XYZ file of C-alpha atoms in Angstrom:
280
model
C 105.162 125.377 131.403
C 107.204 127.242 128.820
C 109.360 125.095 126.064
C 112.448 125.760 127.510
C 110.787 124.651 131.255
C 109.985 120.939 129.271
C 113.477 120.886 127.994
C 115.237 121.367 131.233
C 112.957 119.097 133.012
C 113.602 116.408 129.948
C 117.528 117.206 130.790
C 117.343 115.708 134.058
C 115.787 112.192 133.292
C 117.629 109.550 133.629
C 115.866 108.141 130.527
C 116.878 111.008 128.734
C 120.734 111.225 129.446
C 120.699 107.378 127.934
C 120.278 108.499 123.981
C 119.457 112.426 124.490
C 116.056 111.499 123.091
C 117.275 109.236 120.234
C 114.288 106.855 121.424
C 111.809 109.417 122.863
C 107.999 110.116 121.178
C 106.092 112.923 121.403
C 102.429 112.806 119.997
C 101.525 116.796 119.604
C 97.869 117.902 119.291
C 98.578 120.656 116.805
C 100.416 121.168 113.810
C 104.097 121.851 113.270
C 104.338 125.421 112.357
C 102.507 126.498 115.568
C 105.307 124.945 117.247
C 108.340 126.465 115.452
C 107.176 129.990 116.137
C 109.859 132.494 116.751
C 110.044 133.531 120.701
C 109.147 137.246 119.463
C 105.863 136.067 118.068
C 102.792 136.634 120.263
C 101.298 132.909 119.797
C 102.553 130.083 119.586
C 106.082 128.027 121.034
C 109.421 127.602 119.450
C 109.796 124.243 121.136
C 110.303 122.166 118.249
C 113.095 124.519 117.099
C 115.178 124.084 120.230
C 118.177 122.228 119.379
C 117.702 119.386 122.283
C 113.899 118.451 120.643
C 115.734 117.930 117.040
C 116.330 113.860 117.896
C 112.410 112.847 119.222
C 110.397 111.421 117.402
C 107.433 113.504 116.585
C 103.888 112.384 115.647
C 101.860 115.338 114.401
C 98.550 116.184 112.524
C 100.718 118.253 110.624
C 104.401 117.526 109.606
C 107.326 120.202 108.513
C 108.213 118.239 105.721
C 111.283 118.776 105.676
C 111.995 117.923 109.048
C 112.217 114.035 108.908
C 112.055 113.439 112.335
C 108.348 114.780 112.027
C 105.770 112.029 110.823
C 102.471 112.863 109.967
C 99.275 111.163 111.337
C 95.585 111.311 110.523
C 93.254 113.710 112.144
C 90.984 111.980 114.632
C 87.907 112.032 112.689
C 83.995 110.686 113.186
C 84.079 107.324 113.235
C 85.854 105.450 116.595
C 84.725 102.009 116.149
C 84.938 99.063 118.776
C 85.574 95.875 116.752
C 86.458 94.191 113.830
C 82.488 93.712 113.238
C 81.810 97.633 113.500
C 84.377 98.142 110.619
C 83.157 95.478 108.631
C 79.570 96.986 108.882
C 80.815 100.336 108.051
C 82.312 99.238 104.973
C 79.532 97.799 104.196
C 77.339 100.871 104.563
C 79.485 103.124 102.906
C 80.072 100.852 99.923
C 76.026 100.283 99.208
C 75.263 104.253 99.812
C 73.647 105.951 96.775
C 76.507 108.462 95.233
C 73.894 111.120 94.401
C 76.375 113.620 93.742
C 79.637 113.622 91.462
C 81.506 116.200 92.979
C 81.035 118.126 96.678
C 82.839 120.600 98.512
C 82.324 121.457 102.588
C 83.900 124.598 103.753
C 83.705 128.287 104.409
C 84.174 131.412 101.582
C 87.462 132.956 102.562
C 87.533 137.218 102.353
C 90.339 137.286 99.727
C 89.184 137.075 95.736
C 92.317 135.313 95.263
C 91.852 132.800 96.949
C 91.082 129.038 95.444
C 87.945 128.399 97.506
C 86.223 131.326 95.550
C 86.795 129.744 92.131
C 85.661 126.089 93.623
C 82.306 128.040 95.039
C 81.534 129.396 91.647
C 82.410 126.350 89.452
C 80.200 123.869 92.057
C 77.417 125.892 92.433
C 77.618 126.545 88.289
C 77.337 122.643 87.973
C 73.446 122.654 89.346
C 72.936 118.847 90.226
C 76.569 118.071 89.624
C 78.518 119.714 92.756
C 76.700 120.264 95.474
C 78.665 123.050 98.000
C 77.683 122.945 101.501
C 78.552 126.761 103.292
C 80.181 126.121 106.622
C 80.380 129.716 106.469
C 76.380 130.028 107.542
C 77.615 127.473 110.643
C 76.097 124.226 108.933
C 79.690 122.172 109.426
C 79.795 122.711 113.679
C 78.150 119.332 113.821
C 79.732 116.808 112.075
C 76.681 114.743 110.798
C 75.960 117.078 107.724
C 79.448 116.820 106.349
C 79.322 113.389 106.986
C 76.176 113.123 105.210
C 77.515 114.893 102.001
C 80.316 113.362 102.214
C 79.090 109.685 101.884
C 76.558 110.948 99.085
C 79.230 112.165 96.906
C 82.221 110.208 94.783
C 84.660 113.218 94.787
C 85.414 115.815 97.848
C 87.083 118.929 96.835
C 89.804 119.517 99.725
C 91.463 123.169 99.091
C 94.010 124.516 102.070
C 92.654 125.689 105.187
C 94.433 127.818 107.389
C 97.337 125.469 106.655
C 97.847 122.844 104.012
C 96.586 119.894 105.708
C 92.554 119.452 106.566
C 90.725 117.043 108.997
C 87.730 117.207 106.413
C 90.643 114.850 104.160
C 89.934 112.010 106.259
C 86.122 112.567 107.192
C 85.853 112.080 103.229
C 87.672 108.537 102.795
C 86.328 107.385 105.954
C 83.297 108.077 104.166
C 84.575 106.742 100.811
C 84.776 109.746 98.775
C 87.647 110.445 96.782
C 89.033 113.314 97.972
C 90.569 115.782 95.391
C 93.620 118.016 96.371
C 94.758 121.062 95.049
C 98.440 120.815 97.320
C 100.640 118.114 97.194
C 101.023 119.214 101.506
C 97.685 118.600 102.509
C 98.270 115.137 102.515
C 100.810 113.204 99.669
C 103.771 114.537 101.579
C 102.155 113.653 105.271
C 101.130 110.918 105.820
C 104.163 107.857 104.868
C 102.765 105.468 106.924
C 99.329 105.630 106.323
C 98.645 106.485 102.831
C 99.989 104.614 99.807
C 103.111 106.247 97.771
C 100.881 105.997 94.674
C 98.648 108.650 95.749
C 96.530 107.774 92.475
C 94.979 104.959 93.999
C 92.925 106.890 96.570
C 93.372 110.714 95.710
C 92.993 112.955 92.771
C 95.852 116.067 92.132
C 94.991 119.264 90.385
C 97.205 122.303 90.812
C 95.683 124.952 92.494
C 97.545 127.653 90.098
C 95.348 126.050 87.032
C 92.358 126.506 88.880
C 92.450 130.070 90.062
C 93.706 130.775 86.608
C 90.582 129.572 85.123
C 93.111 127.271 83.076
C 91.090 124.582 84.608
C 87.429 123.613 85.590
C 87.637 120.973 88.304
C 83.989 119.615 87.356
C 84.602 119.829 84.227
C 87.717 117.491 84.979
C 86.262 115.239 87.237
C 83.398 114.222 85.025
C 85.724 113.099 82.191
C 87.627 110.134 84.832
C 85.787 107.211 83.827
C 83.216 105.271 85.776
C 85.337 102.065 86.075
C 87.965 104.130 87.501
C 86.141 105.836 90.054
C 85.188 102.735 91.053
C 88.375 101.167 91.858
C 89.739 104.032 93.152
C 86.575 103.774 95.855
C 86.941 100.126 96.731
C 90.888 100.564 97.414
C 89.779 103.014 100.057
C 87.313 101.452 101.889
C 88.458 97.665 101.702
C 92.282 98.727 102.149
C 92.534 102.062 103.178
C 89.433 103.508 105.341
C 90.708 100.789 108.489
C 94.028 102.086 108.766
C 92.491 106.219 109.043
C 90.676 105.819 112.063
C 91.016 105.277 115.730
C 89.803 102.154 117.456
C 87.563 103.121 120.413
C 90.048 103.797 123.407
C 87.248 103.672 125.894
C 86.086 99.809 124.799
C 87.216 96.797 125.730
C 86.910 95.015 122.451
C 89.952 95.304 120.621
C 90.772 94.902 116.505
C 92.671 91.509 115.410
C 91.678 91.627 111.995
C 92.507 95.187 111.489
C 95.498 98.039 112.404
C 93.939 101.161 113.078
C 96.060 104.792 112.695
C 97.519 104.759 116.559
C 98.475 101.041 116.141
C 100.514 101.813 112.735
C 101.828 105.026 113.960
C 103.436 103.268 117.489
C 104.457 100.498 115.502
C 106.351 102.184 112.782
C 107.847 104.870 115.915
C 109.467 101.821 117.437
C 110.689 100.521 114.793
C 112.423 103.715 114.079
C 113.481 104.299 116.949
C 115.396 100.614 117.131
C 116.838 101.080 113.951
C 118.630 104.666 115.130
C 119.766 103.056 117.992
C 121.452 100.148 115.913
């Protein structure tokens, strides 16, 4: 079915015709600019260009963010737990788990020199015992357990752009309660409203990518100097008030959370109440 198929079927419900999609919700499985592709391109769908999908809601990995009707969610990640209990017991593991490592980065070499991920190979593996870089280029991130591992061995995760801003490998690292460093305020401070705080400080360190691939900056160098006491605040915001709101509560269970909201919870919950208040 083609976008303009969906929006001609959409025209016809009854539901529809009642606010033209003022209170309609679409959850999308990939991010926005894949879906405001021009019709001439050979991938992709211009759906979310077409002038009768501008009032929907939209929840999306990945949020235009200037688009306002766009709110970003968390990528599903690792962890899917089944009760309160199993994220009590995860909190617990990840908050007794020997940091062995200051600083870590997961990901793949990219072809162009210029890119950021070449100067973040060469400064971690220059900090022997310091940074510890894990090559998914050599196919050692398909499973998620060795990412997972670093990840929850480590008090800071380098998180350059991917193929687009925003990266999955953001939320494998709090869930695992590693700070995650960004080098783009769009990979996550302008994505996420309703699950991550405004003060980004609290759970996230910023360093502009320009300073880096300029060599104005070393980012272990830089992340060495942040005190202990800090570090250690900034970990126990995320995993007693943020890691619980980042992941997905077992759909196939029967238990259910009461003490907790996980990230579908939130996201339906704030959705209706937008939705209410355009309608009022």
């Amino acid at each position: 079915m083609h976008s303009n198929d969906i929006v001609e079927w959409l025209k016809e419900q009854k539901m529809w015709k009642r606010h033209f999609g003022l209170d309609h919700l679409f959850v999308l499985g990939k991010n926005s600019w894949d879906l405001r592709r021009s019709e001439y391109l050979h991938w992709g769908t211009p759906l979310l260009e077409l002038d009768e999908l501008q009032n929907p809601i939209k929840l999306i990995i990945e949020r235009h963010p200037w688009h306002m009707n766009d709110v970003g969610v968390p990528y599903p990640s690792y962890f899917y737990p089944s009760s309160d209990k199993e994220i009590i017991a995860w909190q617990e593991k990840i908050r007794e788990v020997p940091r062995k490592y200051l600083v870590s980065f997961a990901g793949a070499p990219r072809k162009d020199p210029t890119s950021i991920r070449s100067s973040l190979i060469k400064q971690c593996t220059s900090a022997f015992g310091v940074c510890k870089f894990l090559n998914c280029g050599e196919k050692l991130c398909v499973e998620s357990a060795p990412v997972v591992k670093l990840f929850m061995e480590s008090e800071f995760c380098l998180q350059p752009d991917g193929d687009s801003p925003t990266r999955k490998s953001v939320f494998d690292s709090l869930i695992a309660g590693c700070i995650p460093v960004v080098f783009d305020p769009f990979t996550a401070h302008y994505q996420y409203p309703w699950h991550l705080p405004e003060d980004h400080s609290k759970y996230s360190v910023f360093i502009d990518q320009e300073e880096v691939k300029s060599s104005e900056v070393n980012v272990v160098e830089k992340l060495v100097n942040i005190p202990l006491k800090q570090r250690q605040e900034m970990r126990k915001y995320i995993i007693n008030e943020l890691m619980p709101r980042l992941v997905y509560a077992n759909a196939n269970s029967n238990a259910k959370l009461e003490k907790f909201e996980d990230a579908f919870t939130i996201a339906v919950n704030n959705a209706l109440q937008m939705a209410i208040s355009r309608l009022t």
